[in-house]
């Protein structure tokens, strides 16, 4: 299958970051795509990406100075988690996974995913990426994975938080929010939408957040100084419930970011060694490796 029209492949030659992550650092949000010849994309997908195989991901991990990955099932593979499991099995314990499942998933399949290193399911509310799933179905899935000690990763658009919040806060697991809850940088950190998200994090100690994807939110471009205040406010308010990731291979971006520049953004949101150690090592290890 050719890539979707306008699909932008990842940058094959990122710069070497100036910032050096601490030993044991985890890139806690990235994906593998294909290779399509072995792991075809799902018929119900909303976009066809370029191949982004595990070997390229692991080489990037080493090049950027990271030790581990959390690989998130992307919507182009839908509920077929085989490419994810293949990557987890090849990682020798240095990767954990977030799967996408429907309620038809069997207990044996969940066991297979768990053995491979899956520790969460993703509930995606982004309409351009997936067809919606009824909340009752999601609740039943959450109850089943809770028994395995897994958590739920949620991806939503910040303006939709008011209608989704009761559902989110009733989930029986830890809940990890993708991409800072997708704030609108134009509106500013103090906008009521973003304040509402901080309130949610404040009141519900089972909520964690990824301070990821400045490249998706920025108006100014790298070094992402316009997005940094959003990440920094979250890291400083919730230092033990934040994690970070590259989002490689950056599905559906207008311009491929330089992964080196994304790593150099880390000290802007986590300015001290103690905050960096929590963000990149201690927090993701607690969430995915304990
Ligand atoms: C991301 C973002 C995107 C895509 C997916 O599952 C996906 O296909 O996650 C996106 O297009 O915003 O989380 O990397």
Coordinates of C-alpha atoms and ligand atoms in Angstrom, one line a residue:
X1 CA 0.0 0.0 0.0
X2 CA 1.4 3.4 -0.8
X3 CA 1.6 5.9 2.1
X4 CA -1.5 8.2 2.5
X5 CA -1.3 11.3 0.4
X6 CA 0.7 14.0 2.3
X7 CA 2.0 11.5 4.9
X8 CA 5.3 12.7 6.1
X9 CA 8.0 10.0 6.9
X10 CA 10.3 10.3 9.9
X11 CA 13.6 12.1 9.7
X12 CA 16.2 9.4 9.0
X13 CA 19.1 11.5 10.1
X14 CA 18.3 13.2 13.5
X15 CA 20.9 15.4 15.1
X16 CA 22.9 14.1 18.1
X17 CA 21.3 15.8 21.1
X18 CA 23.4 18.1 23.3
X19 CA 21.4 17.0 26.4
X20 CA 22.5 13.6 27.8
X21 CA 19.7 11.6 29.5
X22 CA 20.5 9.9 32.8
X23 CA 21.5 6.2 32.8
X24 CA 18.5 4.0 32.3
X25 CA 16.3 6.6 30.6
X26 CA 13.0 5.5 29.1
X27 CA 11.5 6.8 25.9
X28 CA 7.9 6.2 27.1
X29 CA 5.9 7.0 24.0
X30 CA 6.9 5.6 20.5
X31 CA 5.5 3.3 17.9
X32 CA 6.5 0.6 15.4
X33 CA 4.8 0.5 12.0
X34 CA 5.1 -2.8 10.0
X35 CA 7.2 -3.7 8.1
X36 CA 4.0 -3.9 6.1
X37 CA 5.3 -7.0 4.2
X38 CA 5.3 -8.9 7.5
X39 CA 2.7 -7.0 9.6
X40 CA 0.1 -5.5 7.2
X41 CA -1.7 -2.4 8.3
X42 CA -5.3 -2.8 9.5
X43 CA -8.1 -2.6 6.9
X44 CA -10.0 -0.1 9.2
X45 CA -7.0 2.3 9.6
X46 CA -7.5 6.0 8.9
X47 CA -4.0 6.5 7.4
X48 CA -1.2 4.5 5.9
X49 CA 2.2 5.4 7.2
X50 CA 5.7 4.5 6.1
X51 CA 7.3 1.4 7.6
X52 CA 9.0 2.2 10.9
X53 CA 10.4 -1.1 12.1
X54 CA 11.8 -2.1 15.5
X55 CA 15.4 -2.2 14.3
X56 CA 15.2 1.5 13.4
X57 CA 13.5 2.3 16.7
X58 CA 16.2 0.5 18.7
X59 CA 19.0 2.2 16.8
X60 CA 17.4 5.6 17.5
X61 CA 17.1 4.6 21.2
X62 CA 20.8 4.0 21.4
X63 CA 21.7 7.1 19.3
X64 CA 19.7 9.4 21.5
X65 CA 21.2 8.0 24.7
X66 CA 18.1 6.1 26.0
X67 CA 18.0 2.6 27.5
X68 CA 14.4 1.5 27.1
X69 CA 11.2 2.1 25.1
X70 CA 7.5 2.0 25.8
X71 CA 5.9 1.1 22.5
X72 CA 2.3 2.2 22.0
X73 CA 0.1 0.4 19.5
X74 CA -0.8 2.9 16.8
X75 CA -4.2 3.1 15.2
X76 CA -2.9 2.0 11.7
X77 CA -2.4 -1.5 13.2
X78 CA -5.7 -1.2 15.1
X79 CA -6.3 -4.4 17.2
X80 CA -3.7 -6.5 15.5
X81 CA -0.9 -6.2 18.1
X82 CA 1.6 -8.6 16.4
X83 CA 4.1 -6.0 15.3
X84 CA 4.1 -4.6 18.8
X85 CA 4.6 -8.0 20.4
X86 CA 7.4 -8.8 17.8
X87 CA 9.2 -5.6 18.9
X88 CA 8.7 -6.3 22.6
X89 CA 10.1 -9.9 22.2
X90 CA 13.1 -8.6 20.3
X91 CA 13.9 -6.0 22.9
X92 CA 15.3 -8.4 25.6
X93 CA 13.3 -6.8 28.4
X94 CA 14.2 -3.2 27.3
X95 CA 10.7 -2.5 26.0
X96 CA 7.2 -2.5 27.4
X97 CA 4.0 -2.1 25.4
X98 CA 0.6 -0.4 25.3
X99 CA -1.9 -2.5 23.3
X100 CA -5.2 -1.7 21.6
X101 CA -7.9 -4.3 22.1
X102 CA -11.6 -4.8 21.7
X103 CA -13.8 -6.7 24.1
X104 CA -13.7 -9.7 21.9
X105 CA -10.1 -10.2 23.1
X106 CA -9.7 -13.5 24.9
X107 CA -8.1 -14.1 28.2
X108 CA -5.4 -16.2 26.4
X109 CA -4.6 -13.2 24.1
X110 CA -4.4 -10.9 27.1
X111 CA -2.0 -13.4 28.7
X112 CA 0.1 -13.5 25.5
X113 CA 0.3 -9.7 25.5
X114 CA 1.2 -9.6 29.2
X115 CA 4.0 -12.2 28.8
X116 CA 5.4 -10.1 25.9
X117 CA 5.5 -7.0 28.2
X118 CA 2.3 -5.2 27.6
X119 CA 1.2 -3.2 30.7
X120 CA -1.6 -1.1 29.4
X121 CA -4.4 -0.6 26.9
X122 CA -5.0 2.6 25.0
X123 CA -8.4 4.2 24.7
X124 CA -8.2 6.6 21.7
X125 CA -10.9 9.4 21.5
X126 CA -9.4 11.2 18.5
X127 CA -12.0 11.0 15.7
X128 CA -9.6 11.4 12.9
X129 CA -7.8 8.2 14.1
X130 CA -10.4 5.8 15.2
X131 CA -14.2 5.0 15.1
X132 CA -15.6 5.5 18.5
X133 CA -16.2 2.7 21.0
X134 CA -19.2 2.8 23.4
X135 CA -18.2 3.7 27.0
X136 CA -19.7 0.5 28.4
X137 CA -17.4 -1.6 26.2
X138 CA -14.4 0.5 27.4
X139 CA -15.5 0.0 31.0
X140 CA -15.6 -3.7 30.6
X141 CA -12.2 -3.8 29.0
X142 CA -10.8 -1.6 31.8
X143 CA -12.2 -4.0 34.4
X144 CA -10.5 -7.0 32.7
X145 CA -7.1 -5.4 32.3
X146 CA -7.2 -4.0 35.9
X147 CA -7.1 -7.6 37.1
X148 CA -3.7 -8.0 35.3
X149 CA -2.4 -4.9 37.0
X150 CA -2.4 -3.0 33.7
X151 CA -3.4 0.7 33.3
X152 CA -5.3 2.7 30.7
X153 CA -3.7 5.2 28.4
X154 CA -6.1 7.9 27.1
X155 CA -5.7 10.1 24.0
X156 CA -8.3 12.9 23.7
X157 CA -8.6 16.5 22.6
X158 CA -8.6 19.0 25.5
X159 CA -11.9 20.7 24.5
X160 CA -13.6 17.3 24.9
X161 CA -12.4 16.8 28.5
X162 CA -15.7 18.1 30.1
X163 CA -17.8 15.5 28.5
X164 CA -15.2 12.7 29.1
X165 CA -14.0 13.5 32.6
X166 CA -16.6 11.5 34.6
X167 CA -15.8 8.4 32.5
X168 CA -12.0 8.9 32.9
X169 CA -12.1 9.5 36.7
X170 CA -14.3 6.3 37.2
X171 CA -11.7 4.1 35.6
X172 CA -10.4 1.5 38.1
X173 CA -6.8 1.7 37.1
X174 CA -4.0 4.2 36.8
X175 CA -4.7 6.5 33.9
X176 CA -2.0 7.9 31.7
X177 CA -2.8 11.0 29.6
X178 CA -1.2 11.3 26.1
X179 CA 0.5 14.4 25.0
X180 CA -0.3 16.7 28.0
X181 CA -4.0 16.4 27.2
X182 CA -3.4 18.2 23.9
X183 CA -3.6 21.9 25.1
X184 CA -3.9 24.7 22.6
X185 CA -0.7 26.7 22.9
X186 CA -2.4 29.8 21.5
X187 CA -4.7 29.8 24.5
X188 CA -1.9 29.9 27.1
X189 CA -1.1 27.8 30.2
X190 CA -3.7 29.7 32.3
X191 CA -6.6 29.1 30.0
X192 CA -9.6 27.5 31.8
X193 CA -9.3 24.3 29.7
X194 CA -5.7 23.7 30.8
X195 CA -6.5 24.7 34.4
X196 CA -9.3 22.1 34.4
X197 CA -6.8 19.5 33.3
X198 CA -4.4 20.5 36.1
X199 CA -7.3 20.3 38.6
X200 CA -8.1 16.8 37.3
X201 CA -4.4 15.8 37.9
X202 CA -4.4 17.4 41.3
X203 CA -7.6 15.7 42.5
X204 CA -7.0 12.2 41.1
X205 CA -3.7 10.8 42.2
X206 CA -4.1 7.8 39.9
X207 CA -3.6 10.1 36.8
X208 CA -0.3 10.4 35.1
X209 CA 0.6 12.5 32.1
X210 CA 3.1 12.4 29.2
X211 CA 4.9 15.7 28.6
X212 CA 5.2 14.8 24.9
X213 CA 4.7 16.2 21.4
X214 CA 5.8 19.8 21.5
X215 CA 6.2 19.4 17.7
X216 CA 2.4 18.8 17.4
X217 CA 1.5 21.9 19.4
X218 CA 4.1 24.5 18.6
X219 CA 3.4 27.6 16.6
X220 CA 7.0 28.8 16.8
X221 CA 8.8 25.6 15.9
X222 CA 11.9 24.2 17.5
X223 CA 13.3 24.7 20.2
X224 CA 9.6 24.7 21.2
X225 CA 9.9 27.6 23.7
X226 CA 6.2 28.3 23.3
X227 CA 5.2 24.7 24.4
X228 CA 7.8 24.4 27.2
X229 CA 5.7 26.3 29.9
X230 CA 2.9 23.7 29.5
X231 CA 5.3 20.8 30.1
X232 CA 7.2 22.6 32.8
X233 CA 4.0 23.4 34.8
X234 CA 3.1 19.7 34.7
X235 CA 6.5 18.5 35.7
X236 CA 6.8 20.9 38.5
X237 CA 3.3 20.3 39.8
X238 CA 3.3 16.5 39.5
X239 CA 7.0 15.5 39.5
X240 CA 6.2 11.8 40.4
X241 CA 3.5 11.3 37.8
X242 CA 5.0 12.6 34.5
X243 CA 6.8 10.6 31.8
X244 CA 8.4 11.6 28.5
X245 CA 8.7 10.1 25.0
X246 CA 9.8 11.0 21.5
X247 CA 6.6 9.9 19.7
X248 CA 8.8 8.5 17.0
X249 CA 8.0 7.9 14.0
X250 CA 5.7 10.9 14.5
X251 CA 2.5 9.8 12.7
X252 CA 0.5 12.5 10.9
X253 CA 2.8 15.5 11.5
X254 CA 3.1 18.3 8.9
X255 CA 6.8 18.4 9.2
X256 CA 9.1 15.6 10.5
X257 CA 10.7 16.8 13.7
X258 CA 14.4 16.3 14.5
X259 CA 14.5 13.7 17.4
X260 CA 17.7 15.3 18.6
X261 CA 15.9 18.6 19.1
X262 CA 13.1 16.8 21.0
X263 CA 15.6 15.4 23.4
X264 CA 17.2 18.9 23.8
X265 CA 13.7 20.1 24.8
X266 CA 13.7 17.9 28.0
X267 CA 15.7 20.3 30.2
X268 CA 13.3 23.1 29.3
X269 CA 10.4 21.1 31.0
X270 CA 12.5 19.4 33.7
X271 CA 15.2 21.9 34.6
X272 CA 16.9 20.1 37.4
X273 CA 18.8 16.7 37.6
X274 CA 16.3 15.5 40.2
X275 CA 13.3 16.3 37.9
X276 CA 15.0 14.7 34.9
X277 CA 15.7 11.5 36.9
X278 CA 12.1 11.3 37.9
X279 CA 10.7 12.1 34.4
X280 CA 13.0 9.8 32.5
X281 CA 13.9 6.9 34.8
X282 CA 12.1 6.6 38.2
X283 CA 8.5 7.3 37.0
X284 CA 8.4 5.2 33.8
X285 CA 10.2 2.3 35.7
X286 CA 7.6 2.4 38.4
X287 CA 4.8 2.5 35.9
X288 CA 6.1 -0.1 33.4
X289 CA 8.8 -2.3 35.0
X290 CA 7.7 -2.9 38.6
Ligands
LIG1 C1 0.5 9.7 18.6 C2 -0.3 10.4 17.7 C3 -1.1 10.1 16.6 C4 -1.4 8.9 16.0 C5 -1.6 7.7 16.7 O1 -2.5 5.7 17.1 C6 -2.2 6.5 16.2 O2 -2.3 6.3 15.0 O3 -1.3 7.7 18.0 C7 -1.7 11.3 16.0 O4 -1.9 11.2 14.7 O5 -2.0 12.2 16.7 O6 0.2 9.4 19.7 O7 1.6 9.3 18.2

